[in-house]
């Protein structure tokens, strides 16, 4: 059995490092979680926490080894989750996200393909809560849009729009990330417009972009949402 005291200490270090930005605390969390993950009794929670810590350190340092190790840790967490494990959805989503991030960094087609398949696997689970279904369908739509932009396969952009539309439809009242979900659907329509030139897709992208702006939400996403909307408006005016 995992040493619960050591695990809780590691999680506390990780949370403190996230709040304060102290690299030393993050290194301590990684070191402790690596030690726990090396034990034969290590469970999915330990490996997931290690993956989160390594990803956090990768975002700060840009060290590719941390990203590769984060993928490996999340893959290990998946291997320790049976189909009826209460954390199965979370660990599958985490692995899919890490693979998409590594594709963005290294461009390995196999990473993006696996991310698509993992998101589809989770999306097929019938008992997802509305909040989780929004996240999964949004992630699936994003991966399909990225694959479309890499390959030009029209089936992927159509599927991306469908997945993002399901995410929008699944949003419960007062959903905090509403702006980002709407913006992802807008981006899928804009990607199809750029490929086909169909004006209706551009109009949809603009309408959804305006909804995303009016939805407010996380300030960190607002510049990107506004930039995408401005670009779509310029294209419709003939100036883009």
Backbone as a ProteinNet text record, in pm:
[ID]
protein_1_A
[PRIMARY]
XXXXXXXXXXXXXXXXXXXXXXXXXXXXXXXXXXXXXXXXXXXXXXXXXXXXXXXXXXXXXXXXXXXXXXXXXXXXXXXXXXXXXXXXXXXXXXXXXXXXXXXXXXXXXXXXXXXXXXXXXXXXXXXXXXXXXXXXXXXXXXXXXXXXXXXXXXXXXXXXXXXXXXXXXXXXXXXXXXXXXXXXXXXXXXXXXXXXXXXXXXXXXXXXXXXXXXXXXXXXXXXXXXXXXXXXXXXXXXXX
[TERTIARY]
85	0	88.4	44.5	119.2	123.6	238	254.1	167.5	53.4	-42.2	14	95.7	153.1	247.7	335.3	429.5	354.9	248.6	170.2	104.1	44.1	-19.5	82.6	201.8	308	345.6	355.3	392.3	285.3	158.8	49.4	48.9	74.6	82.3	195.4	310.6	423.5	385.7	319.2	280	183	84.4	-13.1	53.9	145	215.8	303.5	369.9	453.9	370.8	250	162.4	118.6	88.4	42.2	154.9	274.7	384.5	482.1	484.8	581.9	722.5	738.5	871.2	918.9	1025.7	1076.5	1129.7	1189	1243.3	1136.8	1019.9	909.5	862	859	816.6	915.9	1044.5	1146.7	1131.3	1100.9	1081.4	961.2	853.1	734.3	764.9	835.9	871.9	957.5	1056.2	1146.7	1068.6	980.9	905.1	809.1	743.3	648.9	720.5	839.6	917	949.2	985	1018	895.2	780.9	659.2	617.2	635.5	595.4	682.3	803.2	894.3	859.2	772.7	734.5	635.8	649.2	557.9	410.6	383.7	244.6	187.7	266.5	220.5	89.3	-6.9	-137.2	-152.2	-270.1	-294.6	-285.1	-327	-323.5	-180.5	-87	53.3	109.1	83.3	136.2	71.6	-56.5	-122.5	-63	-40.9	18.7	158.6	235.3	368.7	359.5	264.9	246.9	212.5	125.6	88.6	210.1	288.5	406.2	509.8	532.4	630	583.7	454	402.4	417.7	388.1	403	548.2	642.2	783.1	824.1	768.2	795.6	750.9	632.4	582.6	674	742.6	832.9	969.9	1019.8	1158.2	1170.6	1065.7	1073.3	1157	1191.3	1273.9	1188.8	1221.2	1143.8	1141.6	1246.6	1248.4	1132.5	1102	990	858.3	842.2	718.9	708.2	818.2	816.8	786.7	846.4	822.7	678.9	620.9	480.8	389.2	416.3	337.8	350	472.9	494.9	421.9	423.6	355.7	205.4	146.9	2.7	-32.2	57.8	33.4	34.5	125.6	129.1	3	-51.8	-176.3	-290.7	-295.9	-400.6	-388.4	-265.3	-243.5	-290.4	-299.6	-341.8	-491.2	-563.8	-707.9	-788.1	-860.1	-953.5	-1073.2	-1157.4	-1270.3	-1365.9	-1372.4	-1464.7	-1395.1	-1271.1	-1196.9	-1257.5	-1278.2	-1341.5	-1260.6	-1129.2	-1044.7	-1016.7	-1083.7	-1050.1	-1064.8	-1176.1	-1199.4	-1090.6	-1058.6	-958.9	-822.8	-781	-647.4	-643.5	-751.4	-756.2	-750.6	-824.4	-823.7	-685.1	-620.9	-487.1	-387.1	-391.1	-298.7	-324.9	-452	-485.1	-433	-448.1	-400.6	-249.3	-177.9	-31.8	15.6	-51.2	-13.4	-37.9	-149.3	-175.5	-69.7	-34.4	68.1	201.1	235.3	361.6	357.3	240	228.6	254.5	198.3	221	368.6	442.9	585.4	672.3	643.5	732.7	673.1	541.5	479.7	475.8	473.1	466.3	321.4	294.5	157.2	94.8	176.9	123.7	65	124.6	72.2	-66.6	-83.9	-214.9	-318.7	-280.5	-373.8	-420.1	-326.2	-364	-452.7	-424	-507.3	-650.2	-666.3	-800.6	-871.7	-802.9	-866.1	-902.1	-814.7	-844.7	-966.3	-973.5	-1089.1	-1217.4	-1208.4	-1327.1	-1368.3	-1269.6	-1299.5	-1375	-1330.9	-1398.4	-1535.8	-1543.6	-1671.8	-1778.8	-1736.3	-1832.6	-1885.3	-1828.3	-1876.7	-2011.2	-2118.2	-2251.3	-2277.4	-2206.7	-2243.2	-2163.1	-2109.2	-2032.8	-2125.1	-2076.9	-2152.4	-2150.5	-2245.5	-2243.8	-2112.9	-2056.8	-1933.2	-1818	-1809.5	-1702.2	-1725.1	-1850.2	-1877.4	-1838.5	-1859.5	-1817.8	-1667.2	-1591.6	-1445.5	-1400.7	-1457.8	-1415.1	-1449.2	-1571.4	-1610.2	-1529.2	-1498	-1414.4	-1275.1	-1218.4	-1085.2	-1083.1	-1187.8	-1196.8	-1204.9	-1289.4	-1301.7	-1171.4	-1097.5	-969.4	-870.2	-861.8	-768.5	-804.2	-932.6	-974.9	-946	-963.3	-931.7	-782.3	-701.1	-555.8	-517.6	-578.5	-546.5	-592.5	-707.7	-753.9	-655.8	-609.1	-516	-382.5	-349.9	-225	-239.6	-360.4	-377.8	-472.7	-563.6	-662.5	-778.4	-792	-902.5	-1033.4	-1124.9	-1247.4	-1334.3	-1327.9	-1406.5	-1369.1	-1241.7	-1198	-1256.3	-1263	-1316.5	-1466.8	-1535.5	-1678.8	-1701	-1616.8	-1628.1	-1590	-1494	-1455	-1570.5	-1639.8	-1755.1	-1863.1	-1887.9	-1990.3	-1954.3	-1826.8	-1784.6	-1795.6	-1751	-1758.8	-1903.4	-1990.1	-2132.2	-2192.9	-2152.6	-2202.1	-2153.1	-2031	-1980	-2064.8	-2098.7	-2183.3	-2320.1	-2377.8	-2511	-2511.4	-2395.9	-2388.3	-2363.8	-2330.7	-2296.6	-2414.3	-2394.9	-2502.1	-2514.9	-2622.3	-2646.1	-2532.9	-2480.8	-2376.4	-2238.6	-2217.2	-2087.5	-1977.3	-1871.3	-1772.2	-1684.6	-1661.6	-1573.7	-1652.6	-1769	-1855.6	-1785.1	-1711.3	-1644.5	-1548.3	-1468.9	-1372.5	-1438.2	-1549	-1620.2	-1678.6	-1738.6	-1792.3	-1681.2	-1567.5	-1455.5	-1399.4	-1397.4	-1348.2	-1439.1	-1569.4	-1661.9	-1643	-1625.7	-1598.9	-1472.9	-1369.2	-1244.7	-1260.6	-1344.5	-1368.3	-1438.8	-1537.8	-1605.7	-1509.5	-1423.9	-1329.8	-1230	-1187	-1094.8	-1159.5	-1288.6	-1355.1	-1372.9	-1404	-1415.7	-1284.9	-1173.7	-1044.8	-1011.1	-1070.5	-1045.8	-1142	-1268.3	-1369.6	-1413.3	-1397.4	-1443.7	-1593.3	-1663.7	-1809.5	-1841.3	-1911.6	-1938.5	-2019.3	-2107.9	-2191	-2104.9	-1993.3	-1904.7	-1838.4	-1800.1	-1740.6	-1843.3	-1966.8	-2072.7	-2096.6	-2095.8	-2113.5	-1998	-1876.2	-1759.8	-1770.2	-1813.9	-1826	-1935.8	-2049.3	-2159.3	-2117.1	-2048.6	-2004	-1892.8	-1805.4	-1701.4	-1759.5	-1863.5	-1930	-1995.4	-2054.9	-2112.4	-2003.7	-1888.2	-1777.9	-1729	-1719.1	-1675.9	-1776.5	-1904	-2006	-2019.6	-1970	-1980.9	-1883.3	-1781.8	-1683.2	-1597.6	-1577.2	-1498.4	-1353.9	-1266.9	-1126.2	-1056.9	-994.6	-925.4	-811	-751.9	-636.5	-673.5	-798.7	-840.8	-895	-925.8	-994.5	-913.8	-783.3	-707.8	-714.7	-702.9	-710	-848.2	-953.1	-1088.9	-1112.7	-1069.5	-1086	-1004.9	-882.7	-797.6	-860.4	-912.8	-976	-1099.9	-1178.6	-1298.2	-1259.9	-1160.3	-1116.1	-1067.7	-994.3	-946.5	-1061.8	-1163.8	-1279.6	-1354.9	-1366.9	-1436.5	-1358.9	-1226	-1145.1	-1164.5	-1169.1	-1189.9	-1325.3	-1426.8	-1560.2	-1567.5	-1488.8	-1488.8	-1402	-1329	-1240.7	-1103.3	-1072.1	-942.5	-845.7	-893.6	-808.8	-722.7
-120.3	0	125.2	227.6	352.5	420.1	476.6	552.9	678.5	679	789.5	920.4	913.7	1036.6	1100.4	1019.5	1071.7	1124.6	1053.4	1099.2	1233.6	1247.5	1374.3	1486.8	1456.1	1557.5	1602.4	1507.2	1540.2	1627.2	1592.7	1671.4	1812.4	1824.5	1957	2038.8	1976.5	2045.9	2091.5	2004.1	2036.4	2153.3	2152	2261.6	2392.6	2384.9	2505	2559.2	2469.4	2512.2	2579.9	2527.4	2586.8	2727.1	2744.1	2875	2978.1	2936	3029.7	3042.6	2942.7	2944.2	2908.7	2848.7	2813.8	2682.4	2692.5	2574.8	2470	2514.5	2419.9	2329.1	2383.1	2301.9	2202.2	2246.5	2157.2	2042.6	2073.3	1968.3	1868.1	1918.5	1828.6	1736.4	1793.9	1713.3	1604.8	1641.3	1543.5	1432.8	1471	1372	1274.1	1326	1240.5	1150.3	1206.2	1126.1	1020.6	1051.7	950.5	832.6	864.1	758	670.9	734.9	659	577.5	636.9	568.1	446.3	446.4	333.9	212	228.9	117.1	25.4	-105.2	-199	-173.9	-116.9	-93.8	38.4	114.1	246.4	234.7	321.2	314.8	427.1	432.3	529.9	673	697.7	833.8	886.9	801.3	842.5	874.6	787.5	808.8	929.8	951	1070.9	1197.8	1197.5	1315	1340.3	1233.7	1249.4	1309.5	1261.9	1318.2	1465.3	1504.7	1646	1729.3	1678.2	1751.3	1767.7	1661.8	1668.4	1763.4	1761.4	1854.7	1998.9	2021.3	2155.9	2201.7	2111.7	2149.5	2170.2	2089.7	2108.7	2246.7	2289.1	2420.3	2532.9	2512.1	2615.4	2611.2	2489.8	2475.8	2446.5	2387.1	2346.4	2221.4	2150.7	2029.9	1916.3	1872.4	1768.7	1637.7	1609.5	1486.4	1483.6	1599.7	1604.9	1574.4	1622.9	1595.7	1447.5	1387.9	1244.3	1163	1203.9	1132.1	1151.4	1268.8	1291.9	1198.1	1182.8	1088.4	947.9	907.7	773.4	754.2	856.2	845.6	830.4	911.2	900.5	767.8	717.7	587.1	477	491.6	397	402.7	523.4	537.2	465.8	480.3	411.5	260.6	210.3	65.9	11.1	96.2	52	72.5	114.7	139.2	39.1	-46.8	-135.3	-53.5	-117.2	-43.7	10.8	-53.2	-7.2	78.8	118.9	201.5	341.5	398	530.7	641.9	623.3	726.4	703.2	604.7	569.6	687.9	758.9	870.1	975.8	1012.1	1116.3	1078.4	953.2	915.8	905.3	862.6	860.1	1001.3	1092.3	1231.6	1292.8	1265.3	1319.3	1269.1	1140.1	1085.6	1145.9	1157.1	1217	1360.2	1436.5	1575	1581.9	1494.1	1494.4	1457.3	1362	1323.1	1435.9	1508.2	1621.7	1730.3	1756.7	1857.8	1815.2	1686.8	1641.7	1648	1622.5	1638.9	1784	1878.4	2020.1	2054.5	1983.9	2011.9	1940	1810.8	1728.1	1684.7	1698.4	1665.5	1517.8	1432	1287.9	1247.7	1201.5	1168.8	1064.2	970.2	864.1	920	1028	1089.6	1146.9	1217.7	1277.8	1170.1	1066.9	957.9	891.1	866.7	803.6	895.5	1025.5	1121.1	1119.7	1114.4	1106.4	981.1	868.4	742	738.4	792.6	796.3	883.8	998.9	1086.2	1021.3	950.1	879.1	768.5	702	595.5	652.4	767.7	827.8	881.5	941.9	998.3	890.7	766	656.7	603.4	650.4	605.5	673.4	598.6	660	736.7	704.5	759.7	883.6	956.4	1076.8	1186.3	1262	1379.3	1484.6	1577.9	1682.6	1760.1	1791.5	1868.4	1792.2	1663.2	1582.3	1564.3	1545.1	1528.8	1654.6	1770.4	1894.2	1892.2	1856.4	1854.2	1753.4	1634.6	1527.6	1561.1	1608.8	1642.5	1761.7	1856.5	1969.1	1920.8	1833.9	1780.5	1700.7	1619.1	1541.1	1633.7	1734.9	1829.2	1899.6	1938.2	2006.1	1913.2	1787.3	1692.5	1666.8	1653.5	1630.4	1751.7	1871.7	1992.4	1999.8	1967.9	1968.7	1866.5	1748.1	1645.5	1688.8	1753.8	1806.3	1908.8	1998.8	2100.9	2042.1	1922.7	1856.8	1774	1718.8	1624.9	1673.4	1766.3	1812.2	1717.4	1615.6	1519.4	1584.6	1605.6	1679.6	1608.8	1478	1405.8	1445.4	1481.3	1521	1655.6	1751	1881.1	1872.4	1790.5	1770.1	1704.3	1605.2	1538.5	1632.3	1721.5	1819	1912.5	1959.1	2045.9	1971.6	1845.6	1767.6	1748.5	1718.7	1697.9	1826.4	1936.7	2065.4	2108.5	2077.1	2108.5	2028.3	1901.2	1821.5	1878.4	1932.1	1994.7	2115.9	2198.2	2315.8	2271.6	2170.2	2123.8	2062.4	2008	1941.9	2039	2163.4	2257.4	2279.8	2257.8	2287.5	2437.6	2478	2619.4	2674.6	2789.5	2853.9	2793	2713.7	2648.7	2754.2	2740.3	2847.3	2863.1	2754.6	2761.6	2775.8	2836.3	2849.1	2919.7	3024	3100.4	3012.7	2932.6	2847.8	2740.8	2684.8	2581.5	2640.8	2757.8	2825.7	2863.2	2908	2947.4	2828.2	2710.1	2591.8	2554.6	2567.4	2541	2645.8	2770.6	2876.5	2845	2797	2764	2650.3	2553.2	2441.8	2489.8	2576.6	2631.6	2715	2792.8	2875.5	2788.6	2678	2587.4	2529.9	2495.7	2441.7	2550	2672.4	2782	2804	2801.1	2824.9	2716.9	2598.9	2489	2492.1	2524.8	2515.7	2650.6	2756.9	2888.9	2908.1	2818.6	2830.6	2942.3	3044.1	3163.5	3132.1	3033.6	3001.5	2958.2	2890.5	2849.5	2970	3067.3	3189.5	3265.2	3272.2	3339.8	3271.4	3138.4	3063	3091.6	3094.8	3120.7	3257	3356.4	3491.5	3497.1	3436	3437	3369.4	3256.4	3185.4	3261.9	3327.1	3408.5	3522.2	3583.4	3691.3	3638.8	3520.2	3459.9	3431.3	3385.1	3354.8	3480.7	3590.3	3717.1	3762.9	3752.3	3798.8	3706.9	3582.4	3488	3518.7	3598.6	3631.6	3511.4	3483.5	3367.4	3402.3	3301	3315.3	3422.4	3516.4	3626.6	3576.5	3463.2	3411.4	3375.6	3335.1	3295.3	3412.6	3522.7	3631.7	3690.8	3715	3769.2	3678.7	3547.5	3454.2	3457	3460.7	3462.7	3589.7	3703.5	3830.5	3832.9	3779.3	3777.6	3693.6	3576.7	3489.9	3554.6	3622.2	3689.4	3802.6	3880.8	3990.7	3937.3	3824.4	3765.9	3722.1	3661.9	3617.7	3736.8	3842.7	3963.3	4026.3	4027.5	4082	3998.3	3866.9	3781.8	3809.6	3828.6	3852.9	3989	4083	4215.4	4220.9	4111.1	4108.4	4166.3	4194.5	4255.2	4156	4030.8	3934.4	3854.4
0	0	0	-74.4	-80.9	55.9	89	213.8	203.2	271.8	258	311.2	414.9	470.5	370	310.6	211.4	88.9	48.8	-66.3	-37.2	79.4	116	124.2	175.8	181.2	40.2	-51.1	-189.1	-255	-232.3	-290.6	-232.1	-102.5	-39.9	-101.5	-122.8	-186	-327	-400.4	-537.5	-540.4	-452.7	-448.5	-407	-310.1	-265	-376.5	-450.2	-561.8	-670.2	-694.2	-795.8	-754.2	-624.5	-576.4	-573.6	-534.5	-509.1	-624.8	-712.2	-820.7	-777.6	-661.3	-610.8	-673.9	-753.8	-823.2	-726.1	-615.4	-518.9	-462.5	-433	-381.5	-487.2	-611.3	-719.2	-735.7	-727.7	-736.8	-622.5	-504.1	-390.2	-412.9	-466.8	-494	-596.8	-703.1	-806.5	-746.2	-667.5	-606.8	-518	-435.7	-344.7	-421	-521.3	-599.2	-683.2	-732.5	-805.2	-713.1	-590.3	-495.1	-467.6	-449.2	-424.1	-547.1	-666	-789.2	-817.3	-764.3	-787	-702.8	-604.7	-518.6	-592.2	-575.5	-643.6	-611.1	-494.7	-453.1	-503	-579	-624.3	-700.7	-665.7	-731.2	-832.9	-895.9	-1001.8	-950.6	-826	-771.2	-763.7	-721.4	-712.2	-850.5	-946.7	-1081.2	-1148.6	-1123.3	-1178	-1119.5	-987.4	-923.8	-976.7	-999.3	-1056.7	-1197	-1277	-1410.7	-1406.9	-1314.2	-1299.5	-1259.1	-1164.6	-1117.2	-1228.4	-1304.5	-1413.4	-1523.3	-1551.9	-1652.4	-1605.3	-1477.8	-1422.8	-1434.2	-1407.6	-1417.4	-1563.5	-1653.1	-1796.3	-1843.3	-1797.4	-1838.3	-1791.7	-1681.5	-1630.5	-1698.1	-1721	-1768.2	-1916.5	-1975	-2115.2	-2137.2	-2030.3	-2041.2	-2097.9	-2218	-2286.3	-2206.7	-2131.6	-2053	-1952.2	-1894.5	-1800	-1869.6	-1992	-2066.5	-2100.1	-2145.3	-2174.9	-2049.4	-1938.4	-1812.5	-1764.2	-1791	-1754.1	-1832.6	-1962.1	-2043.1	-1986	-1953	-1899	-1766.3	-1681.2	-1552	-1570.5	-1657.7	-1680.9	-1748.9	-1833.7	-1894.7	-1787	-1691.7	-1580.7	-1497	-1478	-1402.8	-1473.9	-1606.8	-1683.8	-1667	-1668.8	-1657.1	-1522.9	-1422.7	-1289.3	-1264.1	-1366.5	-1351.1	-1432.3	-1365	-1434	-1483.5	-1566.5	-1625.3	-1520.6	-1403.3	-1299.6	-1194.1	-1221.1	-1124.4	-1120	-1001.3	-992.8	-1056.9	-1074	-1133.8	-1281.7	-1341.9	-1480.1	-1575.4	-1566.3	-1658.6	-1643	-1519.8	-1496.3	-1552.2	-1532.1	-1579	-1731.1	-1792.9	-1939.2	-1997	-1936.9	-1982.5	-1965.3	-1851.9	-1827.9	-1931.3	-1962.1	-2061.3	-2199.1	-2236	-2365.6	-2374.9	-2268.6	-2270.6	-2283.7	-2211.3	-2220	-2360.4	-2423	-2558.3	-2657.8	-2641.5	-2731.3	-2712.5	-2587.9	-2560.4	-2620.6	-2609.9	-2668	-2820.1	-2879	-3024.3	-3063.5	-2987.5	-3016.5	-3011	-2924.4	-2906.2	-3008.5	-3030	-3111.2	-3244.5	-3261	-3388.9	-3422.5	-3320.5	-3346.2	-3371.9	-3494.1	-3532.1	-3439.3	-3391.8	-3306.5	-3177.7	-3124.8	-3002.5	-3025.2	-3136.3	-3164	-3191.4	-3264.6	-3293.2	-3164.5	-3072.7	-2946.3	-2863.5	-2866.8	-2793	-2845	-2977.3	-3036	-2987.9	-2993.4	-2956.3	-2807.6	-2722.8	-2579.7	-2550.7	-2616.1	-2595.2	-2645.6	-2756.4	-2805.8	-2709.4	-2652.2	-2554.4	-2435	-2384.9	-2269.7	-2309.5	-2427.1	-2472.1	-2486.2	-2508.2	-2525.1	-2392.6	-2281.6	-2150.1	-2122.6	-2101	-2090.9	-1961.9	-1854.6	-1723.4	-1685.7	-1781.8	-1750	-1697.7	-1601.3	-1555.9	-1666.3	-1667.8	-1770.5	-1774.2	-1657	-1652.1	-1717	-1686.8	-1745.4	-1895.1	-1936.5	-2079.3	-2157	-2100.3	-2166.6	-2191	-2088.2	-2099.8	-2205.1	-2200.5	-2290.7	-2435.3	-2460	-2597.5	-2649.5	-2562.4	-2603.2	-2639.8	-2556	-2584.1	-2714.2	-2734.1	-2857.2	-2978.3	-2969.7	-3081.1	-3111.7	-3006.4	-3027.1	-3096	-3049.7	-3112.2	-3258.4	-3287.3	-3425.5	-3513.4	-3458.4	-3536.5	-3565.5	-3466.4	-3486.9	-3593.7	-3588	-3688.3	-3827.1	-3833.6	-3962.5	-4018.3	-3933	-3979.2	-4021.9	-3967.3	-4005.4	-4132.9	-4155.9	-4267.7	-4376.2	-4340.9	-4437.7	-4457.7	-4372.6	-4386.1	-4342.3	-4437.1	-4407.3	-4303.8	-4299.3	-4199.1	-4057.6	-4037.4	-3903.9	-3863	-3953.8	-3913.5	-3891.1	-3970.4	-3946.2	-3809.5	-3778.5	-3648.9	-3535	-3559.7	-3457.4	-3425.6	-3528.2	-3506.8	-3429.2	-3464.7	-3395.3	-3248.3	-3220.6	-3082	-3000.9	-3059.2	-2988.3	-2968.7	-3065.9	-3051.5	-2936.6	-2922.8	-2810.9	-2677.4	-2676.9	-2554.7	-2517.5	-2616.1	-2591	-2538.5	-2601.7	-2561.5	-2421.5	-2378.7	-2248.1	-2132.9	-2163	-2055.2	-1961.3	-1831.7	-1735.5	-1714	-1654.4	-1624.9	-1537.8	-1577.4	-1499.5	-1514.3	-1616.4	-1636.7	-1648.1	-1567.4	-1554.1	-1677	-1750.4	-1867.2	-1997.4	-1988.9	-2106.2	-2222.3	-2192.7	-2299.1	-2378.1	-2308.3	-2376.5	-2461.5	-2413.6	-2489.7	-2617.8	-2606.1	-2724.8	-2822	-2768.9	-2854	-2930.7	-2868	-2938.4	-3054.7	-3035.2	-3146.1	-3255.2	-3216.8	-3314.8	-3394.7	-3326.2	-3394.1	-3493.3	-3460.1	-3551.8	-3678.4	-3661.4	-3779.4	-3863.6	-3799.2	-3873.8	-3949.9	-3886.7	-3956	-4081.5	-4072.4	-4191.8	-4296.7	-4253.6	-4349	-4424.6	-4353.7	-4417.5	-4519.6	-4502.6	-4595.6	-4714.7	-4689.5	-4794.9	-4849.9	-4770.6	-4812.8	-4803.1	-4734.1	-4721.2	-4621.3	-4668.8	-4587.8	-4461.5	-4467.2	-4350.6	-4231.6	-4259.2	-4149.9	-4085.1	-4166.4	-4111.2	-4028.1	-4076.3	-4000.9	-3866.2	-3867.3	-3742.2	-3646.6	-3699.3	-3615.8	-3548.6	-3623.2	-3568.7	-3462.3	-3491.2	-3394.5	-3264.4	-3275.4	-3155.5	-3083.1	-3159.9	-3098	-3017.6	-3069.2	-2995	-2868	-2876.3	-2755.7	-2652.8	-2701.5	-2610.2	-2540	-2613.4	-2553.5	-2448.8	-2480	-2386.7	-2265.7	-2277.5	-2166.2	-2054.2	-2084.3	-1980.9	-1949.7	-1820.3	-1780.6	-1753.6	-1766.5	-1728.7	-1812.1	-1744.3	-1812.2	-1898.3	-1861.9	-1935.3	-2079.1	-2103.6	-2237.6	-2320.3	-2255.4	-2325.6	-2441.8	-2426.9	-2541.6	-2664.9	-2644.4	-2757.6	-2821.4	-2739.4	-2792.6	-2873.9	-2819.6	-2890.6	-3019.5	-3014	-3133.4	-3243.7	-3207.4	-3307	-3366.5	-3282.2	-3332.6	-3426.8	-3390.1	-3477.4	-3611.8	-3608.5	-3733.8	-3822.4	-3762.4	-3840	-3898.1	-3821.9	-3871.8	-3987.8	-3977.3	-4086.2	-4213.5	-4197.6	-4314.8	-4380	-4297.3	-4354.6	-4423	-4374.3	-4436.5	-4560.7	-4587.1	-4702.6	-4675.9	-4550.1	-4516.6	-4453.3	-4426.5	-4360.7	-4458.6
[MASK]
++++++++++++++++++++++++++++++++++++++++++++++++++++++++++++++++++++++++++++++++++++++++++++++++++++++++++++++++++++++++++++++++++++++++++++++++++++++++++++++++++++++++++++++++++++++++++++++++++++++++++++++++++++++++++++++++++++++++++++++++

